[in-house]
Amino acid sequence: MKFDFWLRTALLISVAFLTSVLFADDLRSRATMQDVQLSESTPYDNRAIIRFDAQGNGYIAWNVQKLDHIPDHGVYVARYDAEQGRASETFVYIRDQYMLDMVAPDSESVSLLLQRREGLDRYDNADSNTYFQFQNSYNVLDIVRFSTDGRELFRTALVGNNGVDAGAYFLCRMSSFARLGFDGERYSVYAEYCTNNTSERTPDVHEGDYFVQIDARGRKVPDTEDHLSASHSSISSIVIPDRNETYTMTIGDGSPYGLQVRRYSSGRKIFTVVPYPDQDHLPYDDMYAEAESATDAGLVGSFVVRGDYIIAVMSTVETNRHPIKDQPADLLFLKLDRETGRTIESKWLTRTEQTDESMPYLMNYGEHLLLVYNISDEDFMIEEAAHLAVLNDEGNFIKNPIKTDLKVDAHSRFFYYPDGDVGWVRVEGYQAVAQVIRVAVPEGNDENAENDIIRTRN
């Protein structure tokens, strides 16, 4: 009898171990990578983006850095062949401007968020102690739509075209984060930007976030602009799950400090919530004074809205340990009611004392969720190796995290393939080749393909 008991126990342990290994191997085998040649020049700030339209046509956009020996710097857009892993000849080239995001609203055009330089010549040689440094800044945020034969269909300046003096709004970083979505009727824009609150000689520049909606002809929709909701807003994300519904996430270092989530319906703000850290139990009265940056509150690479819920994974620490600074962070699962923003579930996915889990991206993955993140070592040197895991909607691991030979970083841009597979694109510094990663959804599990808005405009 004892022998049978121990035999059954050993068999159960063996089956569990083999199942775990098979699950890990299965997930690893579903992830593939292609190298895509972009140009002979150096991509600027490691940024490339892939998008598909509702008909399944692919497009890739990338930036080329402004260097003395590279005359053709700027933004490029080309068709992308996902099966061959190849970019065709470019149909858009814009010199001395830089791409922040792109969507494909139909099979005949692409729309881009671009930043360009305007009206800063008088500051180029200014004393940075007297004024603020804009020597290398591209201050204007434009939304531009191009036909697939390269014609500019519209261009609308959103902020920055009124200069950078007192009262003006403008982009204040060369590699600002900005997100663009389209629901079939309207574009939603969510961006990091700055405002100058005082006179030219006594600058008081504040960084925050900006939301606005644009109609299909490129005109700002009245009463949809929303300014400076989070101080020093960083790592912004946007999801449009349904027509006229937009959700945003950003990290702030004060007013509020933490992860801010907003819902907009037809451009009207419905709620603003800060699900983490607990705003009633922060360790300092002035978290802004303690935090060195917004990311001292945590990191969220991307999130999903599915069914009745908003779901995200945040790299952070317990409330009483904030700000993070040089502490190893863990992964926190957050589930909110999409109608009210109320927190439904909050629980830790990892609790590791020495490992710093960082930059978690969460994507729809058939019936489940795909989690992709990287880690830092004890010296907080980022290891870009991508860790993959599969979660259910309750935040339980369906497939435990595995380390892969793939890479992911803060500039990686995620997307969905037409069949619902998850992809991301990244570019090594000083390289002209993009790494395009694809994680296949198991057959018969194509939930993502049911909604073109989610698939093409997340």
CSV table of C-alpha atoms in Angstrom, one decimal:
chain,number,residue,atom,x,y,z
A,1,MET,CA,0.0,0.0,0.0
A,2,LYS,CA,2.8,2.4,0.9
A,3,PHE,CA,4.6,1.5,-2.3
A,4,ASP,CA,1.5,2.3,-4.3
A,5,PHE,CA,1.1,5.6,-2.6
A,6,TRP,CA,4.7,6.7,-3.2
A,7,LEU,CA,4.6,5.4,-6.8
A,8,ARG,CA,1.4,7.4,-7.5
A,9,THR,CA,3.0,10.5,-5.9
A,10,ALA,CA,6.1,10.1,-8.0
A,11,LEU,CA,4.1,9.7,-11.1
A,12,LEU,CA,2.0,12.8,-10.4
A,13,ILE,CA,5.1,14.8,-9.7
A,14,SER,CA,6.6,13.5,-13.0
A,15,VAL,CA,3.5,14.3,-15.0
A,16,ALA,CA,3.3,17.8,-13.5
A,17,PHE,CA,7.0,18.4,-14.3
A,18,LEU,CA,6.6,17.1,-17.8
A,19,THR,CA,3.5,19.2,-18.4
A,20,SER,CA,5.3,22.3,-17.2
A,21,VAL,CA,8.2,21.6,-19.5
A,22,LEU,CA,6.0,20.9,-22.5
A,23,PHE,CA,4.0,24.1,-21.9
A,24,ALA,CA,7.3,26.0,-21.7
A,25,ASP,CA,8.6,24.4,-24.9
A,26,ASP,CA,5.2,24.9,-26.6
A,27,LEU,CA,5.3,28.7,-25.8
A,28,ARG,CA,8.9,29.0,-26.8
A,29,SER,CA,8.3,27.2,-30.1
A,30,ARG,CA,5.4,29.5,-31.0
A,31,ALA,CA,7.8,32.5,-30.9
A,32,THR,CA,9.7,33.2,-34.0
A,33,MET,CA,11.9,36.2,-35.2
A,34,GLN,CA,12.7,37.7,-38.6
A,35,ASP,CA,15.3,40.3,-39.4
A,36,VAL,CA,13.8,43.1,-41.6
A,37,GLN,CA,16.2,45.4,-43.5
A,38,LEU,CA,15.1,49.0,-43.1
A,39,SER,CA,17.7,51.2,-44.8
A,40,GLU,CA,21.4,51.7,-45.1
A,41,SER,CA,21.2,54.4,-42.4
A,42,THR,CA,21.0,54.3,-38.6
A,43,PRO,CA,17.4,54.2,-37.2
A,44,TYR,CA,16.9,57.1,-34.8
A,45,ASP,CA,16.2,56.3,-31.1
A,46,ASN,CA,15.5,52.6,-31.8
A,47,ARG,CA,12.0,53.2,-33.0
A,48,ALA,CA,10.1,51.2,-35.7
A,49,ILE,CA,6.4,50.4,-35.9
A,50,ILE,CA,4.3,47.8,-37.7
A,51,ARG,CA,0.6,48.1,-38.3
A,52,PHE,CA,-2.0,46.2,-40.4
A,53,ASP,CA,-5.2,47.5,-41.9
A,54,ALA,CA,-8.5,45.7,-41.6
A,55,GLN,CA,-7.8,43.9,-45.0
A,56,GLY,CA,-4.6,42.5,-43.6
A,57,ASN,CA,-2.2,44.7,-45.5
A,58,GLY,CA,1.0,45.5,-43.5
A,59,TYR,CA,3.0,48.7,-43.1
A,60,ILE,CA,6.2,49.5,-41.4
A,61,ALA,CA,7.5,52.9,-40.4
A,62,TRP,CA,10.9,53.9,-38.9
A,63,ASN,CA,13.1,56.8,-38.2
A,64,VAL,CA,16.6,57.6,-39.4
A,65,GLN,CA,18.9,59.7,-37.1
A,66,LYS,CA,20.1,63.2,-38.0
A,67,LEU,CA,23.8,62.8,-38.3
A,68,ASP,CA,26.3,64.9,-40.4
A,69,HIS,CA,27.1,62.0,-42.8
A,70,ILE,CA,23.4,61.1,-43.3
A,71,PRO,CA,21.6,63.6,-45.5
A,72,ASP,CA,18.4,61.5,-45.7
A,73,HIS,CA,17.4,61.6,-42.1
A,74,GLY,CA,13.7,61.6,-41.2
A,75,VAL,CA,10.8,59.2,-41.2
A,76,TYR,CA,10.2,56.4,-43.7
A,77,VAL,CA,7.0,54.3,-44.4
A,78,ALA,CA,6.9,51.2,-46.6
A,79,ARG,CA,4.6,48.2,-47.1
A,80,TYR,CA,5.5,45.2,-45.0
A,81,ASP,CA,5.2,41.6,-46.2
A,82,ALA,CA,4.7,39.6,-43.0
A,83,GLU,CA,5.3,36.2,-44.6
A,84,GLN,CA,8.5,37.2,-46.3
A,85,GLY,CA,9.7,39.5,-43.5
A,86,ARG,CA,10.5,42.2,-45.9
A,87,ALA,CA,9.9,45.9,-46.3
A,88,SER,CA,9.2,47.1,-49.9
A,89,GLU,CA,10.1,50.4,-51.4
A,90,THR,CA,9.2,53.4,-49.2
A,91,PHE,CA,6.1,55.3,-50.3
A,92,VAL,CA,6.5,58.1,-47.7
A,93,TYR,CA,9.7,59.9,-46.8
A,94,ILE,CA,9.7,63.1,-44.7
A,95,ARG,CA,13.0,64.8,-44.1
A,96,ASP,CA,13.9,66.1,-40.7
A,97,GLN,CA,10.8,64.9,-38.9
A,98,TYR,CA,10.3,62.0,-36.6
A,99,MET,CA,7.6,59.4,-36.2
A,100,LEU,CA,6.0,58.7,-32.8
A,101,ASP,CA,3.2,56.3,-33.9
A,102,MET,CA,1.2,55.1,-36.9
A,103,VAL,CA,-2.2,53.5,-37.7
A,104,ALA,CA,-3.7,52.2,-40.9
A,105,PRO,CA,-7.2,53.5,-41.0
A,106,ASP,CA,-8.0,51.8,-44.4
A,107,SER,CA,-6.3,49.9,-47.2
A,108,GLU,CA,-5.4,53.1,-49.1
A,109,SER,CA,-3.7,55.3,-46.4
A,110,VAL,CA,-1.7,55.5,-43.2
A,111,SER,CA,-1.8,58.1,-40.5
A,112,LEU,CA,1.2,59.1,-38.4
A,113,LEU,CA,2.0,61.2,-35.4
A,114,LEU,CA,5.1,63.2,-36.3
A,115,GLN,CA,7.2,65.7,-34.4
A,116,ARG,CA,9.0,68.6,-36.2
A,117,ARG,CA,10.9,71.7,-35.4
A,118,GLU,CA,9.4,75.1,-35.7
A,119,GLY,CA,10.3,78.6,-34.5
A,120,LEU,CA,13.2,77.7,-32.2
A,121,ASP,CA,16.1,79.3,-34.1
A,122,ARG,CA,16.3,82.2,-31.6
A,123,TYR,CA,16.9,79.7,-28.8
A,124,ASP,CA,19.6,77.6,-30.5
A,125,ASN,CA,22.5,79.5,-28.9
A,126,ALA,CA,20.7,80.5,-25.8
A,127,ASP,CA,22.2,80.1,-22.3
A,128,SER,CA,20.5,77.1,-20.9
A,129,ASN,CA,20.7,78.7,-17.4
A,130,THR,CA,18.8,81.7,-18.7
A,131,TYR,CA,16.3,79.7,-20.7
A,132,PHE,CA,15.6,76.0,-21.1
A,133,GLN,CA,17.4,73.7,-23.5
A,134,PHE,CA,15.6,73.3,-26.8
A,135,GLN,CA,18.7,73.1,-29.0
A,136,ASN,CA,17.8,69.6,-30.2
A,137,SER,CA,14.1,69.7,-29.6
A,138,TYR,CA,11.4,69.0,-32.1
A,139,ASN,CA,8.5,70.9,-30.6
A,140,VAL,CA,5.5,70.5,-32.9
A,141,LEU,CA,3.2,67.5,-32.8
A,142,ASP,CA,1.4,66.8,-36.1
A,143,ILE,CA,-1.1,64.2,-37.2
A,144,VAL,CA,-0.5,63.5,-40.9
A,145,ARG,CA,-2.4,61.2,-43.3
A,146,PHE,CA,-0.8,59.8,-46.4
A,147,SER,CA,-2.2,57.8,-49.3
A,148,THR,CA,-0.3,54.6,-50.1
A,149,ASP,CA,1.0,56.3,-53.2
A,150,GLY,CA,2.7,59.0,-51.0
A,151,ARG,CA,0.3,61.9,-51.3
A,152,GLU,CA,-0.3,64.0,-48.1
A,153,LEU,CA,-4.0,64.0,-47.5
A,154,PHE,CA,-4.1,66.2,-44.4
A,155,ARG,CA,-1.7,67.6,-41.8
A,156,THR,CA,-2.9,69.1,-38.6
A,157,ALA,CA,-0.7,70.7,-36.0
A,158,LEU,CA,-1.9,69.6,-32.5
A,159,VAL,CA,0.5,71.4,-30.1
A,160,GLY,CA,3.8,73.3,-30.5
A,161,ASN,CA,3.0,75.5,-33.5
A,162,ASN,CA,2.5,78.5,-31.2
A,163,GLY,CA,6.0,78.5,-30.0
A,164,VAL,CA,7.5,77.7,-26.6
A,165,ASP,CA,6.9,81.0,-24.7
A,166,ALA,CA,4.7,81.5,-21.7
A,167,GLY,CA,1.4,79.8,-22.0
A,168,ALA,CA,2.4,77.6,-24.9
A,169,TYR,CA,2.0,73.8,-25.1
A,170,PHE,CA,4.7,71.9,-27.0
A,171,LEU,CA,6.8,68.7,-27.2
A,172,CYS,CA,9.9,69.0,-25.1
A,173,ARG,CA,11.8,65.8,-25.7
A,174,MET,CA,13.2,64.4,-28.9
A,175,SER,CA,11.9,60.9,-28.2
A,176,SER,CA,8.6,61.7,-26.7
A,177,PHE,CA,6.1,59.0,-26.1
A,178,ALA,CA,2.8,59.4,-28.0
A,179,ARG,CA,0.1,57.0,-29.1
A,180,LEU,CA,-2.4,57.1,-31.9
A,181,GLY,CA,-5.6,55.1,-32.3
A,182,PHE,CA,-8.5,55.1,-34.7
A,183,ASP,CA,-12.0,53.7,-34.2
A,184,GLY,CA,-13.4,54.0,-37.7
A,185,GLU,CA,-14.6,57.6,-37.3
A,186,ARG,CA,-12.2,59.4,-35.0
A,187,TYR,CA,-8.5,59.4,-34.1
A,188,SER,CA,-7.5,59.5,-30.5
A,189,VAL,CA,-4.1,61.1,-29.6
A,190,TYR,CA,-2.4,60.6,-26.3
A,191,ALA,CA,1.1,62.2,-25.8
A,192,GLU,CA,3.7,63.4,-23.4
A,193,TYR,CA,4.3,67.2,-23.8
A,194,CYS,CA,5.2,70.4,-21.9
A,195,THR,CA,3.9,73.8,-21.0
A,196,ASN,CA,5.7,77.0,-20.2
A,197,ASN,CA,3.9,78.6,-17.3
A,198,THR,CA,6.0,81.7,-16.9
A,199,SER,CA,7.9,84.4,-18.8
A,200,GLU,CA,10.8,83.8,-21.1
A,201,ARG,CA,13.4,85.0,-18.6
A,202,THR,CA,12.1,83.0,-15.6
A,203,PRO,CA,11.1,79.6,-17.0
A,204,ASP,CA,8.7,77.2,-15.3
A,205,VAL,CA,8.3,74.3,-17.6
A,206,HIS,CA,6.0,71.4,-16.7
A,207,GLU,CA,5.7,68.0,-18.4
A,208,GLY,CA,2.4,66.2,-18.5
A,209,ASP,CA,0.0,64.4,-20.8
A,210,TYR,CA,-2.3,65.5,-23.6
A,211,PHE,CA,-5.4,63.9,-25.1
A,212,VAL,CA,-7.4,65.0,-28.1
A,213,GLN,CA,-9.6,63.5,-30.8
A,214,ILE,CA,-9.4,64.2,-34.5
A,215,ASP,CA,-12.1,63.5,-37.1
A,216,ALA,CA,-11.4,61.5,-40.3
A,217,ARG,CA,-10.7,64.8,-42.2
A,218,GLY,CA,-8.0,65.9,-39.8
A,219,ARG,CA,-9.9,68.4,-37.7
A,220,LYS,CA,-9.8,68.6,-33.9
A,221,VAL,CA,-13.1,67.5,-32.5
A,222,PRO,CA,-14.5,70.3,-30.3
A,223,ASP,CA,-14.3,69.9,-26.5
A,224,THR,CA,-12.1,66.8,-26.6
A,225,GLU,CA,-8.7,68.4,-25.6
A,226,ASP,CA,-7.6,67.3,-22.1
A,227,HIS,CA,-4.4,68.9,-20.7
A,228,LEU,CA,-1.9,68.0,-18.0
A,229,SER,CA,-3.8,65.3,-16.1
A,230,ALA,CA,-0.6,63.7,-14.7
A,231,SER,CA,2.7,65.4,-13.8
A,232,HIS,CA,5.7,64.3,-15.7
A,233,SER,CA,3.6,61.7,-17.5
A,234,SER,CA,5.6,58.8,-18.9
A,235,ILE,CA,5.2,55.5,-20.7
A,236,SER,CA,1.8,56.3,-22.1
A,237,SER,CA,-0.6,53.7,-23.6
A,238,ILE,CA,-3.9,53.8,-25.4
A,239,VAL,CA,-6.6,51.2,-26.2
A,240,ILE,CA,-9.7,51.6,-28.3
A,241,PRO,CA,-11.9,48.5,-27.7
A,242,ASP,CA,-15.1,49.8,-29.3
A,243,ARG,CA,-16.2,52.8,-31.4
A,244,ASN,CA,-16.3,56.0,-29.4
A,245,GLU,CA,-14.6,54.3,-26.4
A,246,THR,CA,-10.9,55.1,-25.5
A,247,TYR,CA,-8.9,54.1,-22.5
A,248,THR,CA,-5.5,55.6,-21.6
A,249,MET,CA,-2.8,54.7,-19.1
A,250,THR,CA,0.2,56.7,-17.9
A,251,ILE,CA,2.6,56.9,-15.0
A,252,GLY,CA,2.9,60.2,-13.0
A,253,ASP,CA,5.4,61.3,-10.3
A,254,GLY,CA,2.9,63.6,-8.6
A,255,SER,CA,-0.7,64.9,-9.0
A,256,PRO,CA,-1.1,62.0,-9.1
A,257,TYR,CA,1.8,59.8,-8.2
A,258,GLY,CA,1.3,56.3,-9.7
A,259,LEU,CA,-0.6,54.6,-12.5
A,260,GLN,CA,-3.4,56.8,-13.9
A,261,VAL,CA,-6.2,55.2,-15.9
A,262,ARG,CA,-8.7,57.2,-17.8
A,263,ARG,CA,-11.8,56.4,-19.9
A,264,TYR,CA,-13.2,58.7,-22.6
A,265,SER,CA,-16.5,58.2,-24.3
A,266,SER,CA,-17.0,60.1,-27.6
A,267,GLY,CA,-14.1,62.3,-26.4
A,268,ARG,CA,-15.7,63.1,-23.1
A,269,LYS,CA,-13.8,62.1,-19.9
A,270,ILE,CA,-15.8,59.6,-17.9
A,271,PHE,CA,-13.4,58.7,-15.1
A,272,THR,CA,-9.9,59.1,-13.8
A,273,VAL,CA,-8.6,56.5,-11.3
A,274,VAL,CA,-5.2,55.7,-9.8
A,275,PRO,CA,-5.3,52.0,-8.9
A,276,TYR,CA,-1.8,51.8,-7.6
A,277,PRO,CA,0.0,52.6,-5.4
A,278,ASP,CA,-2.6,53.2,-2.6
A,279,GLN,CA,-3.0,57.0,-2.6
A,280,ASP,CA,-4.2,57.0,1.0
A,281,HIS,CA,-1.1,55.2,2.4
A,282,LEU,CA,1.8,56.8,0.5
A,283,PRO,CA,4.9,57.0,2.7
A,284,TYR,CA,5.5,60.8,1.9
A,285,ASP,CA,3.2,63.7,1.8
A,286,ASP,CA,5.0,65.0,-1.3
A,287,MET,CA,5.8,62.1,-3.5
A,288,TYR,CA,6.9,64.4,-6.3
A,289,ALA,CA,9.7,65.7,-4.1
A,290,GLU,CA,10.9,62.2,-3.4
A,291,ALA,CA,10.6,60.7,-6.8
A,292,GLU,CA,13.3,61.3,-9.4
A,293,SER,CA,11.1,60.5,-12.3
A,294,ALA,CA,7.6,59.3,-13.1
A,295,THR,CA,8.9,55.8,-13.5
A,296,ASP,CA,9.8,55.7,-9.8
A,297,ALA,CA,6.1,54.8,-9.4
A,298,GLY,CA,6.4,51.8,-11.8
A,299,LEU,CA,6.2,50.7,-15.4
A,300,VAL,CA,3.4,49.5,-17.7
A,301,GLY,CA,4.3,48.7,-21.3
A,302,SER,CA,0.8,47.9,-22.6
A,303,PHE,CA,-2.6,46.9,-21.4
A,304,VAL,CA,-5.8,45.3,-22.7
A,305,VAL,CA,-9.6,46.0,-22.5
A,306,ARG,CA,-11.6,42.8,-22.9
A,307,GLY,CA,-15.1,41.9,-21.9
A,308,ASP,CA,-16.1,44.1,-18.9
A,309,TYR,CA,-12.5,44.7,-17.7
A,310,ILE,CA,-9.4,46.7,-18.1
A,311,ILE,CA,-6.4,44.5,-17.3
A,312,ALA,CA,-2.7,45.5,-16.8
A,313,VAL,CA,0.5,44.2,-15.3
A,314,MET,CA,2.6,46.8,-13.5
A,315,SER,CA,6.3,46.6,-12.5
A,316,THR,CA,6.3,48.2,-9.1
A,317,VAL,CA,6.9,47.7,-5.3
A,318,GLU,CA,4.7,47.7,-2.2
A,319,THR,CA,3.1,51.0,-1.4
A,320,ASN,CA,5.2,51.6,1.7
A,321,ARG,CA,8.4,51.2,-0.2
A,322,HIS,CA,7.8,53.9,-2.8
A,323,PRO,CA,9.4,55.6,-4.6
A,324,ILE,CA,11.1,52.6,-6.3
A,325,LYS,CA,14.5,54.2,-7.3
A,326,ASP,CA,17.1,51.4,-6.9
A,327,GLN,CA,14.8,48.7,-5.6
A,328,PRO,CA,14.0,45.5,-7.4
A,329,ALA,CA,10.4,45.6,-8.7
A,330,ASP,CA,7.9,42.8,-8.9
A,331,LEU,CA,4.9,42.3,-11.2
A,332,LEU,CA,1.5,43.3,-10.0
A,333,PHE,CA,-1.7,42.1,-11.8
A,334,LEU,CA,-4.5,44.7,-11.9
A,335,LYS,CA,-8.1,44.2,-13.1
A,336,LEU,CA,-10.5,47.1,-13.2
A,337,ASP,CA,-14.2,47.5,-14.1
A,338,ARG,CA,-14.2,49.2,-17.5
A,339,GLU,CA,-17.4,51.2,-16.8
A,340,THR,CA,-16.3,52.7,-13.5
A,341,GLY,CA,-12.6,52.1,-13.1
A,342,ARG,CA,-13.2,50.3,-9.8
A,343,THR,CA,-10.4,47.8,-8.9
A,344,ILE,CA,-11.7,44.3,-9.1
A,345,GLU,CA,-8.4,42.4,-8.5
A,346,SER,CA,-4.9,43.4,-7.4
A,347,LYS,CA,-2.4,40.7,-6.7
A,348,TRP,CA,1.3,40.0,-7.1
A,349,LEU,CA,2.4,37.7,-9.9
A,350,THR,CA,6.1,37.6,-8.7
A,351,ARG,CA,7.7,38.1,-5.3
A,352,THR,CA,11.5,38.0,-6.0
A,353,GLU,CA,13.9,39.8,-3.7
A,354,GLN,CA,16.9,40.0,-6.0
A,355,THR,CA,15.3,40.0,-9.5
A,356,ASP,CA,14.0,43.3,-11.0
A,357,GLU,CA,11.1,42.5,-13.3
A,358,SER,CA,10.7,45.4,-15.7
A,359,MET,CA,8.6,46.8,-18.7
A,360,PRO,CA,5.7,44.4,-18.7
A,361,TYR,CA,3.6,44.3,-21.9
A,362,LEU,CA,0.2,42.6,-21.8
A,363,MET,CA,-1.6,41.5,-25.0
A,364,ASN,CA,-4.7,39.6,-25.9
A,365,TYR,CA,-3.7,36.0,-26.7
A,366,GLY,CA,-6.7,34.1,-27.9
A,367,GLU,CA,-8.8,33.1,-24.8
A,368,HIS,CA,-5.9,34.2,-22.5
A,369,LEU,CA,-3.3,37.0,-22.1
A,370,LEU,CA,0.3,37.0,-23.2
A,371,LEU,CA,2.8,38.7,-20.8
A,372,VAL,CA,6.2,39.8,-22.1
A,373,TYR,CA,8.8,41.5,-19.9
A,374,ASN,CA,12.5,41.8,-19.2
A,375,ILE,CA,14.5,41.8,-16.0
A,376,SER,CA,17.5,43.7,-14.5
A,377,ASP,CA,20.3,42.1,-12.5
A,378,GLU,CA,21.4,43.1,-9.0
A,379,ASP,CA,23.2,46.1,-10.4
A,380,PHE,CA,20.1,47.2,-12.3
A,381,MET,CA,21.7,46.5,-15.7
A,382,ILE,CA,18.8,45.7,-18.0
A,383,GLU,CA,18.9,42.2,-19.6
A,384,GLU,CA,16.9,42.6,-22.7
A,385,ALA,CA,16.0,38.8,-22.9
A,386,ALA,CA,12.3,38.5,-23.3
A,387,HIS,CA,10.4,36.5,-20.7
A,388,LEU,CA,7.1,35.1,-21.9
A,389,ALA,CA,4.1,33.8,-19.9
A,390,VAL,CA,0.4,33.2,-20.4
A,391,LEU,CA,-2.2,34.4,-17.9
A,392,ASN,CA,-6.0,34.0,-17.7
A,393,ASP,CA,-8.3,36.9,-16.9
A,394,GLU,CA,-8.1,36.2,-13.2
A,395,GLY,CA,-4.3,36.7,-13.2
A,396,ASN,CA,-3.4,33.0,-12.8
A,397,PHE,CA,-0.5,31.6,-14.8
A,398,ILE,CA,-1.6,29.2,-17.6
A,399,LYS,CA,2.0,28.9,-18.7
A,400,ASN,CA,4.7,30.0,-16.3
A,401,PRO,CA,7.3,32.6,-17.3
A,402,ILE,CA,10.1,31.3,-19.5
A,403,LYS,CA,13.3,33.1,-20.6
A,404,THR,CA,13.9,33.2,-24.3
A,405,ASP,CA,16.6,34.2,-26.8
A,406,LEU,CA,14.3,37.1,-28.0
A,407,LYS,CA,14.7,40.6,-26.9
A,408,VAL,CA,12.3,43.3,-25.7
A,409,ASP,CA,12.9,46.8,-24.4
A,410,ALA,CA,11.2,50.1,-23.6
A,411,HIS,CA,11.2,51.1,-27.3
A,412,SER,CA,9.6,47.8,-28.5
A,413,ARG,CA,6.3,48.4,-30.2
A,414,PHE,CA,3.6,45.7,-30.0
A,415,PHE,CA,0.9,44.9,-32.5
A,416,TYR,CA,-1.5,42.2,-33.6
A,417,TYR,CA,-1.2,40.2,-36.8
A,418,PRO,CA,-4.4,39.8,-39.0
A,419,ASP,CA,-4.9,36.3,-37.6
A,420,GLY,CA,-4.6,37.4,-34.0
A,421,ASP,CA,-1.0,36.4,-33.4
A,422,VAL,CA,1.0,38.8,-31.1
A,423,GLY,CA,4.0,40.7,-32.5
A,424,TRP,CA,6.5,43.2,-31.5
A,425,VAL,CA,9.3,45.1,-33.4
A,426,ARG,CA,12.5,46.5,-32.0
A,427,VAL,CA,15.7,47.9,-33.4
A,428,GLU,CA,19.2,47.7,-31.9
A,429,GLY,CA,21.1,51.0,-31.6
A,430,TYR,CA,23.2,51.9,-34.6
A,431,GLN,CA,21.6,49.2,-36.8
A,432,ALA,CA,19.5,49.3,-39.9
A,433,VAL,CA,17.7,46.0,-39.2
A,434,ALA,CA,14.5,45.6,-37.3
A,435,GLN,CA,13.8,42.4,-35.3
A,436,VAL,CA,10.2,41.4,-35.8
A,437,ILE,CA,8.9,38.8,-33.3
A,438,ARG,CA,5.7,36.8,-33.7
A,439,VAL,CA,4.1,34.7,-31.0
A,440,ALA,CA,1.5,32.4,-32.6
A,441,VAL,CA,-1.9,31.9,-30.9
A,442,PRO,CA,-2.8,28.1,-30.7
A,443,GLU,CA,-5.0,26.9,-33.5
A,444,GLY,CA,-8.7,27.3,-33.0
A,445,ASN,CA,-8.0,30.2,-30.6
A,446,ASP,CA,-8.5,33.3,-32.7
A,447,GLU,CA,-10.5,35.6,-30.4
A,448,ASN,CA,-8.4,38.6,-31.4
A,449,ALA,CA,-9.5,38.4,-35.0
A,450,GLU,CA,-13.1,39.1,-34.1
A,451,ASN,CA,-12.6,42.8,-33.6
A,452,ASP,CA,-10.8,44.8,-36.3
A,453,ILE,CA,-10.6,47.9,-34.1
A,454,ILE,CA,-8.7,46.0,-31.4
A,455,ARG,CA,-6.5,44.1,-33.9
A,456,THR,CA,-5.4,47.0,-36.0
A,457,ARG,CA,-5.5,50.0,-33.7
A,458,ASN,CA,-4.3,48.9,-30.3
